[in-house]
Amino acid sequence: MAPLFEFRDIDVLVGSSAVLKGVTATIPDQRLAVIAGASGSGKTSLLRLCNRLDVPTGGQIKYRGDNLLELDPRALRRRVGMVFQQPAIFPGSVRDNLRTADHHASDEDMTAVLASVDIDSSFLDRVGDSLSGGEAQRVCLARALMCKPAVLLMDEPTASLHPSAAATLEQTTQRLRSEHSLEVVWVTHDLRQISRLSEHLLVLDDGRVLYAGDPGTARAQEALATLAAEEGE
Amino acid sequence: MMLEGDVDALGLAASLILVGLAIAVSLSQQLRIERQLVWATLRAFLQLIVMGSVLAWLLEPGRSIWYSWAWVAGMVVFAAWTVRARAPEVPDLFPIALAAIATATVTTMGVLFGLGVFPAEARAIVPLGGMMIGNSLGGTVLAARRVADELADKRPEVEARLALGDSAHRAGRPYARSAIRTAMTPQIEATKAVGLVFLPGAMTGLILAGVKPVDAVLVQAAIMYLILGAVATTSVVVALGSITRLFTPDHRLRPLVRRDNA
């Protein structure tokens, strides 16, 4: 089976500055892939290419063997869901938020999806302002799941959360992977999270690939040591 | 009694006293708008002189009415160009603004002159066209800039909508709605306050010209309703049109910079 994503010679320019510089890497199927890097290394920019929220200035991206830039972006985004660093809850109730993703969803459908992210049905009438950071992020995850995606892109989803809420989100995501055969690409700069989650590791440094492969190798540890030094840990 | 409307140089200078006061306030409070005040005052004076000269030329006996319509068409183009210049954050806005303002002008002028509210003469066509276009201009500039600001401010929310597979149009609609409300509020408030707080220009002019107040009121009501309709139409068209310009054809939000002076 073709890899989940293949990046070949990817360049991304923002204004006149290069954010990604000739990135060539593969994200394999059925392994939780972690894209790691210090702040400004280009990891979020790479993730945003995977559902076409951005497009590369140069290079080619393949999704399961197909040229990603030739796929219908709206259909792609429903297949490749995304959870952002800051939970973006839309105005209105949790029910309104979930219906944004599926206009015909019944309360039963929404209750089932909320249950899958460990939130009970009483939350359906809660408004965004009344949710904690962890609850809001899990509602965002549930909202993405309403599209029944095959892939979840997680852009530092725990960066703004309390450690216990972060741990819950990690566990929920792992459970979703096994229960729904979801592919997950997780962006983080947290070394402990990298060691807990990564089954495939891609380390970026200043827009270039520093390491891509098995997280257990000596070269992977070297790359993570470089990351730790840059993060001042 | 009809007013002759004679204002000599001294009278004009006296009317500038409050502008001088505004400049003094700007300087003392460091508002840094004194140059804009001077420029706006000078520009308005020059524009009115030009307008007066053109009106005098258009009103000459035997002058074809088509010159008046051509002048209105010129105002439509200039207004659309002004919208583009005042909302540069929305790319390629000119054709949208032109279509919106032209449609609103044709419709409102059609009602005013087609139904015989006013005689189709130069002295009515040019000022009424100016009122419709001028009011639409304010609304459209506000609508375009608010859409751009809303999308810039709410980028995470907008991209979260796009990430769910929403089209650009659907993802941008809540923010266009908010922009349209903002753009229409001044006109709605003006319509609500008319007669209580201020007497609008056309009605004041008609009364000063000796028309019976009741007749002037009816004419003004018709004009205000048409202005409200024109502002609503142009704001909606420009706000929704701006959405198409601020997203790419493949449903991505373009990079946006929020204007602090918006």
Short mmCIF file of C-alpha atoms in Angstrom, two decimals:
data_model
loop_
_atom_site.label_atom_id
_atom_site.label_comp_id
_atom_site.label_asym_id
_atom_site.label_seq_id
_atom_site.Cartn_x
_atom_site.Cartn_y
_atom_site.Cartn_z
CA MET A 1 0.00 0.00 0.00
CA ALA A 2 1.22 3.49 -0.81
CA PRO A 3 2.51 5.57 2.11
CA LEU A 4 0.11 7.93 3.85
CA PHE A 5 2.00 11.05 2.72
CA GLU A 6 5.07 11.49 0.54
CA PHE A 7 6.84 14.84 0.38
CA ARG A 8 9.33 15.43 -2.43
CA ASP A 9 11.52 18.57 -2.59
CA ILE A 10 8.92 20.66 -0.77
CA ASP A 11 9.58 24.38 -0.55
CA VAL A 12 7.30 26.84 1.21
CA LEU A 13 7.92 30.55 1.02
CA VAL A 14 6.10 32.98 3.30
CA GLY A 15 6.73 36.42 1.89
CA SER A 16 10.44 36.33 1.11
CA SER A 17 11.44 33.86 3.84
CA ALA A 18 11.72 30.13 3.23
CA VAL A 19 9.78 28.14 5.83
CA LEU A 20 10.41 24.72 4.27
CA LYS A 21 13.53 24.09 2.19
CA GLY A 22 13.55 21.03 -0.02
CA VAL A 23 11.79 18.69 2.39
CA THR A 24 11.76 15.10 1.18
CA ALA A 25 10.22 12.55 3.54
CA THR A 26 7.61 9.83 3.82
CA ILE A 27 4.94 9.29 6.44
CA PRO A 28 4.09 5.60 6.46
CA ASP A 29 0.76 3.92 6.92
CA GLN A 30 -0.49 2.53 10.26
CA ARG A 31 2.16 4.07 12.44
CA LEU A 32 1.57 7.15 14.60
CA ALA A 33 3.86 9.70 13.00
CA VAL A 34 5.27 12.54 15.07
CA ILE A 35 6.61 15.65 13.35
CA ALA A 36 8.97 17.26 15.83
CA GLY A 37 11.02 20.42 15.78
CA ALA A 38 11.77 23.60 17.64
CA SER A 39 9.56 26.65 17.31
CA GLY A 40 9.85 28.00 13.75
CA SER A 41 11.31 24.77 12.35
CA GLY A 42 8.43 24.41 9.85
CA LYS A 43 6.55 21.50 11.43
CA THR A 44 3.13 23.20 11.41
CA SER A 45 3.77 24.45 7.86
CA LEU A 46 4.42 20.86 6.77
CA LEU A 47 1.26 19.62 8.51
CA ARG A 48 -0.90 22.31 6.90
CA LEU A 49 0.17 21.03 3.47
CA CYS A 50 -1.39 17.65 4.27
CA ASN A 51 -4.97 18.98 4.06
CA ARG A 52 -4.22 21.85 1.67
CA LEU A 53 -4.77 24.69 4.13
CA ASP A 54 -1.52 25.77 2.49
CA VAL A 55 0.12 24.74 -0.76
CA PRO A 56 3.85 24.40 -1.38
CA THR A 57 5.78 26.91 -3.44
CA GLY A 58 7.60 24.00 -5.04
CA GLY A 59 7.72 20.22 -4.89
CA GLN A 60 5.21 17.41 -4.87
CA ILE A 61 3.00 15.85 -2.19
CA LYS A 62 1.27 12.52 -2.50
CA TYR A 63 -1.57 11.24 -0.36
CA ARG A 64 -1.81 7.46 -0.57
CA GLY A 65 -0.04 7.61 -3.92
CA ASP A 66 -2.21 10.35 -5.45
CA ASN A 67 -0.97 13.84 -6.23
CA LEU A 68 -2.51 15.75 -3.34
CA LEU A 69 -2.69 19.01 -5.30
CA GLU A 70 -4.95 17.35 -7.86
CA LEU A 71 -7.48 16.14 -5.27
CA ASP A 72 -10.65 18.07 -4.50
CA PRO A 73 -9.58 20.13 -1.44
CA ARG A 74 -12.95 19.96 0.31
CA ALA A 75 -13.23 16.19 -0.06
CA LEU A 76 -9.59 15.83 1.03
CA ARG A 77 -10.20 17.88 4.18
CA ARG A 78 -13.11 15.68 5.19
CA ARG A 79 -10.85 12.63 4.77
CA VAL A 80 -7.88 14.31 6.46
CA GLY A 81 -9.24 16.06 9.57
CA MET A 82 -7.31 18.54 11.66
CA VAL A 83 -7.18 19.60 15.30
CA PHE A 84 -5.41 22.92 15.87
CA GLN A 85 -3.11 24.10 18.63
CA GLN A 86 -5.68 26.54 20.02
CA PRO A 87 -9.18 25.09 20.26
CA ALA A 88 -11.35 27.15 17.91
CA ILE A 89 -14.89 26.69 19.19
CA PHE A 90 -17.48 28.38 16.97
CA PRO A 91 -20.15 30.64 18.48
CA GLY A 92 -23.13 28.67 19.78
CA SER A 93 -23.53 25.37 21.59
CA VAL A 94 -21.51 22.18 21.30
CA ARG A 95 -24.43 20.82 19.24
CA ASP A 96 -24.09 23.78 16.83
CA ASN A 97 -20.36 23.10 16.58
CA LEU A 98 -20.83 19.43 15.74
CA ARG A 99 -23.57 20.24 13.22
CA THR A 100 -21.13 22.52 11.38
CA ALA A 101 -19.29 19.36 10.40
CA ASP A 102 -22.40 17.29 9.66
CA HIS A 103 -25.54 19.32 9.02
CA HIS A 104 -27.81 16.27 9.20
CA ALA A 105 -26.37 14.73 12.37
CA SER A 106 -28.94 13.55 14.92
CA ASP A 107 -28.51 13.97 18.67
CA GLU A 108 -27.77 10.22 18.83
CA ASP A 109 -24.95 10.59 16.26
CA MET A 110 -23.48 13.50 18.19
CA THR A 111 -23.81 11.74 21.56
CA ALA A 112 -21.91 8.75 20.17
CA VAL A 113 -19.09 10.92 18.84
CA LEU A 114 -18.87 12.88 22.09
CA ALA A 115 -18.71 9.59 24.00
CA SER A 116 -15.77 8.52 21.84
CA VAL A 117 -13.83 11.53 23.16
CA ASP A 118 -14.99 10.94 26.77
CA ILE A 119 -17.55 13.73 26.88
CA ASP A 120 -21.12 13.02 27.96
CA SER A 121 -24.26 14.10 26.13
CA SER A 122 -25.09 16.84 28.66
CA PHE A 123 -22.40 18.90 26.90
CA LEU A 124 -24.51 19.20 23.74
CA ASP A 125 -26.22 22.34 25.08
CA ARG A 126 -23.10 23.87 26.62
CA VAL A 127 -21.64 26.94 24.92
CA GLY A 128 -17.97 27.31 24.07
CA ASP A 129 -17.24 29.87 26.78
CA SER A 130 -18.26 27.42 29.49
CA LEU A 131 -15.75 24.73 28.44
CA SER A 132 -12.32 24.23 29.97
CA GLY A 133 -9.32 24.14 27.62
CA GLY A 134 -9.20 20.34 27.68
CA GLU A 135 -12.96 20.02 27.12
CA ALA A 136 -12.84 22.54 24.26
CA GLN A 137 -10.01 20.62 22.59
CA ARG A 138 -11.91 17.33 22.91
CA VAL A 139 -15.01 19.01 21.41
CA CYS A 140 -12.79 20.15 18.51
CA LEU A 141 -11.62 16.55 18.15
CA ALA A 142 -15.24 15.35 18.20
CA ARG A 143 -16.13 17.98 15.60
CA ALA A 144 -13.36 16.70 13.33
CA LEU A 145 -14.58 13.11 13.88
CA MET A 146 -18.09 14.08 12.73
CA CYS A 147 -16.63 14.10 9.18
CA LYS A 148 -15.57 10.43 9.67
CA PRO A 149 -11.97 11.14 8.63
CA ALA A 150 -9.41 8.49 7.77
CA VAL A 151 -6.53 10.65 9.02
CA LEU A 152 -6.21 13.10 11.90
CA LEU A 153 -3.65 15.89 11.80
CA MET A 154 -2.93 17.02 15.37
CA ASP A 155 -1.13 20.38 15.44
CA GLU A 156 0.38 20.61 18.95
CA PRO A 157 -3.10 19.95 20.37
CA THR A 158 -1.90 19.74 23.97
CA ALA A 159 0.38 22.80 23.93
CA SER A 160 -2.16 24.99 25.73
CA LEU A 161 -3.54 22.28 28.03
CA HIS A 162 -2.98 21.34 31.67
CA PRO A 163 -0.82 18.14 31.86
CA SER A 164 -3.75 15.99 33.02
CA ALA A 165 -5.95 17.27 30.17
CA ALA A 166 -3.04 16.65 27.76
CA ALA A 167 -2.68 13.07 29.00
CA THR A 168 -6.43 12.47 28.55
CA LEU A 169 -6.27 13.76 24.98
CA GLU A 170 -3.29 11.53 24.17
CA GLN A 171 -5.10 8.48 25.57
CA THR A 172 -8.30 9.36 23.71
CA THR A 173 -6.39 9.70 20.46
CA GLN A 174 -4.63 6.37 20.95
CA ARG A 175 -7.96 4.67 21.64
CA LEU A 176 -9.52 6.27 18.55
CA ARG A 177 -6.64 4.93 16.46
CA SER A 178 -7.28 1.38 17.48
CA GLU A 179 -11.10 1.56 17.53
CA HIS A 180 -11.57 3.47 14.27
CA SER A 181 -8.35 2.55 12.40
CA LEU A 182 -7.47 6.24 12.29
CA GLU A 183 -4.12 7.35 10.96
CA VAL A 184 -2.62 10.08 13.16
CA VAL A 185 0.08 12.66 12.39
CA TRP A 186 1.00 14.54 15.57
CA VAL A 187 3.09 17.71 15.68
CA THR A 188 4.92 18.52 18.90
CA HIS A 189 8.13 19.87 20.34
CA ASP A 190 7.59 18.13 23.70
CA LEU A 191 10.32 15.47 24.07
CA ARG A 192 8.37 13.36 26.57
CA GLN A 193 5.34 13.38 24.31
CA ILE A 194 7.56 12.37 21.38
CA SER A 195 8.85 9.38 23.29
CA ARG A 196 5.33 8.40 24.46
CA LEU A 197 3.64 8.68 21.06
CA SER A 198 6.01 8.32 18.14
CA GLU A 199 6.05 5.14 16.07
CA HIS A 200 7.56 7.08 13.18
CA LEU A 201 9.59 10.25 13.69
CA LEU A 202 10.25 13.21 11.45
CA VAL A 203 12.48 15.89 12.98
CA LEU A 204 12.68 19.28 11.26
CA ASP A 205 15.29 21.93 11.86
CA ASP A 206 15.12 25.34 10.21
CA GLY A 207 12.85 24.07 7.44
CA ARG A 208 14.99 21.00 6.63
CA VAL A 209 14.65 17.33 7.54
CA LEU A 210 17.06 16.50 10.35
CA TYR A 211 15.84 12.92 10.76
CA ALA A 212 13.12 10.71 9.32
CA GLY A 213 12.54 7.14 10.39
CA ASP A 214 12.31 4.85 13.40
CA PRO A 215 12.32 6.80 16.68
CA GLY A 216 14.44 4.15 18.42
CA THR A 217 17.66 4.60 16.46
CA ALA A 218 20.82 6.35 17.62
CA ARG A 219 20.39 8.95 14.85
CA ALA A 220 16.88 9.68 16.09
CA GLN A 221 18.26 10.28 19.58
CA GLU A 222 20.90 12.60 18.14
CA ALA A 223 18.24 14.60 16.31
CA LEU A 224 16.15 14.81 19.48
CA ALA A 225 19.23 15.92 21.43
CA THR A 226 19.66 18.74 18.90
CA LEU A 227 16.01 19.64 19.35
CA ALA A 228 16.41 19.60 23.15
CA ALA A 229 19.43 21.89 22.90
CA GLU A 230 17.47 24.33 20.73
CA GLU A 231 14.54 24.23 23.12
CA GLY A 232 16.89 24.80 26.08
CA GLU A 233 15.85 21.64 27.89
CA MET B 1 -40.06 83.12 1.80
CA MET B 2 -37.33 81.49 -0.30
CA LEU B 3 -33.73 81.77 0.81
CA GLU B 4 -31.38 83.07 -1.80
CA GLY B 5 -28.42 81.15 -0.38
CA ASP B 6 -25.91 83.95 -0.78
CA VAL B 7 -22.74 83.30 1.26
CA ASP B 8 -19.91 85.77 0.88
CA ALA B 9 -16.24 85.13 1.64
CA LEU B 10 -16.69 86.32 5.22
CA GLY B 11 -19.59 83.92 5.73
CA LEU B 12 -17.52 81.04 4.34
CA ALA B 13 -14.60 81.99 6.58
CA ALA B 14 -16.93 82.07 9.60
CA SER B 15 -18.07 78.54 8.79
CA LEU B 16 -14.44 77.43 9.07
CA ILE B 17 -14.24 78.50 12.73
CA LEU B 18 -15.36 75.07 13.91
CA VAL B 19 -12.85 73.38 11.59
CA GLY B 20 -10.20 75.55 13.25
CA LEU B 21 -11.51 74.42 16.62
CA ALA B 22 -11.29 70.75 15.53
CA ILE B 23 -7.68 71.30 14.43
CA ALA B 24 -6.90 72.92 17.79
CA VAL B 25 -8.43 69.92 19.61
CA SER B 26 -6.40 67.54 17.43
CA LEU B 27 -3.18 69.40 18.23
CA SER B 28 -3.85 69.71 21.96
CA GLN B 29 -4.92 66.08 22.31
CA GLN B 30 -2.23 64.81 19.91
CA LEU B 31 -4.86 63.10 17.76
CA ARG B 32 -2.69 63.62 14.68
CA ILE B 33 -5.66 64.23 12.40
CA GLU B 34 -5.02 67.94 11.79
CA ARG B 35 -3.45 67.32 8.38
CA GLN B 36 -6.39 65.14 7.40
CA LEU B 37 -8.80 67.85 8.58
CA VAL B 38 -7.05 70.51 6.50
CA TRP B 39 -6.83 68.21 3.49
CA ALA B 40 -10.49 67.15 3.78
CA THR B 41 -11.62 70.78 4.10
CA LEU B 42 -9.60 71.93 1.09
CA ARG B 43 -10.53 68.91 -0.98
CA ALA B 44 -14.25 69.27 -0.21
CA PHE B 45 -14.10 72.96 -1.16
CA LEU B 46 -12.35 72.26 -4.46
CA GLN B 47 -14.65 69.36 -5.27
CA LEU B 48 -17.74 71.48 -4.55
CA ILE B 49 -16.39 74.30 -6.74
CA VAL B 50 -15.89 71.81 -9.58
CA MET B 51 -19.28 70.27 -8.94
CA GLY B 52 -20.95 73.69 -8.91
CA SER B 53 -19.30 74.61 -12.20
CA VAL B 54 -20.35 71.33 -13.78
CA LEU B 55 -23.89 71.75 -12.49
CA ALA B 56 -24.02 75.27 -13.88
CA TRP B 57 -22.88 73.89 -17.25
CA LEU B 58 -25.34 71.01 -17.12
CA LEU B 59 -28.22 73.33 -16.20
CA GLU B 60 -27.68 75.66 -19.12
CA PRO B 61 -30.85 75.80 -21.23
CA GLY B 62 -30.88 73.38 -24.13
CA ARG B 63 -28.15 71.13 -22.68
CA SER B 64 -28.85 67.46 -23.39
CA ILE B 65 -29.94 65.40 -20.38
CA TRP B 66 -27.49 62.67 -21.45
CA TYR B 67 -24.64 64.78 -20.11
CA SER B 68 -26.23 64.49 -16.67
CA TRP B 69 -26.54 60.72 -16.98
CA ALA B 70 -22.92 60.57 -18.17
CA TRP B 71 -21.90 62.54 -15.08
CA VAL B 72 -23.77 60.05 -12.85
CA ALA B 73 -22.04 57.17 -14.65
CA GLY B 74 -18.71 58.88 -13.99
CA MET B 75 -19.61 59.18 -10.30
CA VAL B 76 -20.38 55.43 -10.19
CA VAL B 77 -16.96 54.58 -11.64
CA PHE B 78 -15.18 57.02 -9.31
CA ALA B 79 -17.06 55.59 -6.30
CA ALA B 80 -16.07 52.03 -7.23
CA TRP B 81 -12.47 53.18 -7.64
CA THR B 82 -12.64 54.84 -4.22
CA VAL B 83 -13.93 51.61 -2.62
CA ARG B 84 -10.97 49.76 -4.14
CA ALA B 85 -8.53 52.39 -2.87
CA ARG B 86 -9.98 52.51 0.66
CA ALA B 87 -10.12 48.74 1.06
CA PRO B 88 -6.82 47.69 -0.54
CA GLU B 89 -6.68 44.56 1.63
CA VAL B 90 -9.39 43.06 -0.61
CA PRO B 91 -7.73 42.22 -3.94
CA ASP B 92 -9.41 43.07 -7.24
CA LEU B 93 -12.42 44.71 -5.57
CA PHE B 94 -13.10 47.26 -8.33
CA PRO B 95 -15.37 45.14 -10.58
CA ILE B 96 -17.44 43.97 -7.61
CA ALA B 97 -17.86 47.51 -6.26
CA LEU B 98 -18.65 48.80 -9.74
CA ALA B 99 -21.33 46.16 -10.32
CA ALA B 100 -22.87 46.74 -6.87
CA ILE B 101 -22.96 50.54 -7.03
CA ALA B 102 -24.07 50.60 -10.68
CA THR B 103 -26.95 48.19 -9.97
CA ALA B 104 -28.06 50.15 -6.90
CA THR B 105 -27.87 53.44 -8.82
CA VAL B 106 -29.80 52.17 -11.83
CA THR B 107 -32.50 50.72 -9.58
CA THR B 108 -32.91 53.75 -7.33
CA MET B 109 -32.74 56.28 -10.15
CA GLY B 110 -35.20 54.12 -12.08
CA VAL B 111 -37.67 54.37 -9.20
CA LEU B 112 -37.14 58.11 -8.65
CA PHE B 113 -37.42 59.11 -12.29
CA GLY B 114 -39.29 56.19 -13.80
CA LEU B 115 -42.18 56.59 -11.36
CA GLY B 116 -42.08 60.37 -11.68
CA VAL B 117 -41.09 61.20 -8.07
CA PHE B 118 -38.83 63.84 -9.62
CA PRO B 119 -38.76 65.22 -13.15
CA ALA B 120 -35.87 63.78 -15.17
CA GLU B 121 -33.92 67.03 -15.33
CA ALA B 122 -30.27 67.77 -14.73
CA ARG B 123 -30.96 69.66 -11.47
CA ALA B 124 -32.54 66.47 -10.06
CA ILE B 125 -30.49 63.73 -11.73
CA VAL B 126 -27.04 64.85 -10.62
CA PRO B 127 -27.70 65.65 -6.93
CA LEU B 128 -29.94 62.62 -6.38
CA GLY B 129 -27.45 60.36 -8.15
CA GLY B 130 -24.79 61.80 -5.86
CA MET B 131 -26.87 61.04 -2.78
CA MET B 132 -27.44 57.42 -3.78
CA ILE B 133 -23.85 56.82 -4.82
CA GLY B 134 -22.32 58.71 -1.87
CA ASN B 135 -24.31 56.79 0.72
CA SER B 136 -23.61 53.47 -1.02
CA LEU B 137 -19.91 54.31 -1.10
CA GLY B 138 -19.71 54.63 2.69
CA GLY B 139 -21.52 51.33 3.23
CA THR B 140 -19.47 49.40 0.70
CA VAL B 141 -16.11 50.62 2.03
CA LEU B 142 -17.18 49.66 5.54
CA ALA B 143 -18.46 46.25 4.39
CA ALA B 144 -15.28 45.36 2.47
CA ARG B 145 -12.95 46.47 5.26
CA ARG B 146 -14.98 44.74 7.98
CA VAL B 147 -14.99 41.46 6.05
CA ALA B 148 -11.19 41.62 5.70
CA ASP B 149 -10.73 42.55 9.37
CA GLU B 150 -13.13 39.87 10.60
CA LEU B 151 -11.40 37.17 8.57
CA ALA B 152 -7.98 38.36 9.75
CA ASP B 153 -9.09 38.43 13.41
CA LYS B 154 -10.92 35.11 13.25
CA ARG B 155 -8.44 33.24 11.06
CA PRO B 156 -8.21 30.21 13.44
CA GLU B 157 -11.99 29.88 13.45
CA VAL B 158 -12.22 30.31 9.67
CA GLU B 159 -9.51 27.73 9.03
CA ALA B 160 -11.19 25.33 11.46
CA ARG B 161 -14.32 25.65 9.29
CA LEU B 162 -12.31 25.07 6.10
CA ALA B 163 -10.67 22.05 7.72
CA LEU B 164 -14.15 20.52 8.10
CA GLY B 165 -14.59 20.69 4.33
CA ASP B 166 -16.61 23.92 4.24
CA SER B 167 -16.43 25.90 1.01
CA ALA B 168 -14.86 29.36 1.14
CA HIS B 169 -18.32 30.87 0.76
CA ARG B 170 -19.74 28.87 3.66
CA ALA B 171 -16.70 29.40 5.89
CA GLY B 172 -16.76 33.14 5.28
CA ARG B 173 -20.49 33.68 5.57
CA PRO B 174 -20.72 34.30 9.35
CA TYR B 175 -18.07 37.01 9.03
CA ALA B 176 -19.72 38.58 5.95
CA ARG B 177 -22.96 38.68 7.93
CA SER B 178 -21.27 40.56 10.76
CA ALA B 179 -19.65 42.96 8.28
CA ILE B 180 -22.97 43.68 6.57
CA ARG B 181 -24.57 44.46 9.94
CA THR B 182 -21.71 46.87 10.73
CA ALA B 183 -21.93 48.52 7.29
CA MET B 184 -25.67 49.06 7.51
CA THR B 185 -25.86 50.25 11.10
CA PRO B 186 -25.04 53.95 10.39
CA GLN B 187 -27.74 54.14 7.70
CA ILE B 188 -30.28 52.31 9.87
CA GLU B 189 -29.52 54.66 12.78
CA ALA B 190 -29.77 57.69 10.49
CA THR B 191 -33.12 56.44 9.17
CA LYS B 192 -34.39 55.89 12.72
CA ALA B 193 -33.28 59.35 13.85
CA VAL B 194 -34.59 61.24 10.84
CA GLY B 195 -36.94 64.05 11.79
CA LEU B 196 -36.14 63.65 15.50
CA VAL B 197 -32.44 64.45 15.52
CA PHE B 198 -31.75 65.89 12.12
CA LEU B 199 -33.49 67.01 8.97
CA PRO B 200 -31.89 65.38 5.95
CA GLY B 201 -30.40 67.36 3.09
CA ALA B 202 -33.00 66.91 0.38
CA MET B 203 -35.87 67.84 2.69
CA THR B 204 -34.00 70.84 4.06
CA GLY B 205 -33.21 71.97 0.53
CA LEU B 206 -36.80 71.62 -0.61
CA ILE B 207 -38.13 73.57 2.40
CA LEU B 208 -35.51 76.28 1.88
CA ALA B 209 -36.58 76.39 -1.76
CA GLY B 210 -40.18 77.08 -0.68
CA VAL B 211 -41.76 73.62 -1.08
CA LYS B 212 -44.51 72.79 1.44
CA PRO B 213 -43.07 70.84 4.39
CA VAL B 214 -45.52 67.94 3.95
CA ASP B 215 -44.52 67.55 0.29
CA ALA B 216 -40.85 67.81 1.24
CA VAL B 217 -41.35 65.09 3.88
CA LEU B 218 -42.90 62.68 1.36
CA VAL B 219 -40.09 63.22 -1.11
CA GLN B 220 -37.50 62.78 1.64
CA ALA B 221 -39.15 59.57 2.84
CA ALA B 222 -38.95 58.12 -0.67
CA ILE B 223 -35.29 59.13 -0.96
CA MET B 224 -34.38 57.70 2.46
CA TYR B 225 -36.02 54.36 1.71
CA LEU B 226 -34.16 54.17 -1.57
CA ILE B 227 -30.86 55.09 0.11
CA LEU B 228 -31.46 52.40 2.73
CA GLY B 229 -32.15 49.89 -0.04
CA ALA B 230 -29.09 51.02 -1.99
CA VAL B 231 -26.79 50.73 1.04
CA ALA B 232 -28.22 47.29 1.91
CA THR B 233 -27.82 46.00 -1.64
CA THR B 234 -24.32 47.33 -2.19
CA SER B 235 -23.11 46.20 1.27
CA VAL B 236 -24.39 42.66 0.73
CA VAL B 237 -22.94 42.38 -2.78
CA VAL B 238 -19.57 43.82 -1.76
CA ALA B 239 -19.32 41.78 1.47
CA LEU B 240 -20.10 38.52 -0.32
CA GLY B 241 -17.91 39.54 -3.27
CA SER B 242 -15.04 40.27 -0.89
CA ILE B 243 -15.31 36.71 0.41
CA THR B 244 -14.62 35.41 -3.09
CA ARG B 245 -11.55 37.65 -3.29
CA LEU B 246 -10.13 36.87 0.16
CA PHE B 247 -10.14 33.11 -0.39
CA THR B 248 -8.33 31.25 -3.13
CA PRO B 249 -10.30 29.21 -5.69
CA ASP B 250 -9.18 26.06 -3.82
CA HIS B 251 -10.82 27.28 -0.60
CA ARG B 252 -7.81 28.60 1.31
CA LEU B 253 -7.83 31.86 3.24
CA ARG B 254 -5.30 34.27 1.74
CA PRO B 255 -2.72 35.92 4.02
CA LEU B 256 -4.37 38.99 5.54
CA VAL B 257 -3.05 41.93 7.48
CA ARG B 258 -5.41 43.71 9.83
CA ARG B 259 -5.53 47.49 9.40
CA ASP B 260 -5.34 49.15 12.80
CA ASN B 261 -6.95 52.33 11.48
CA ALA B 262 -9.93 50.46 10.07
#
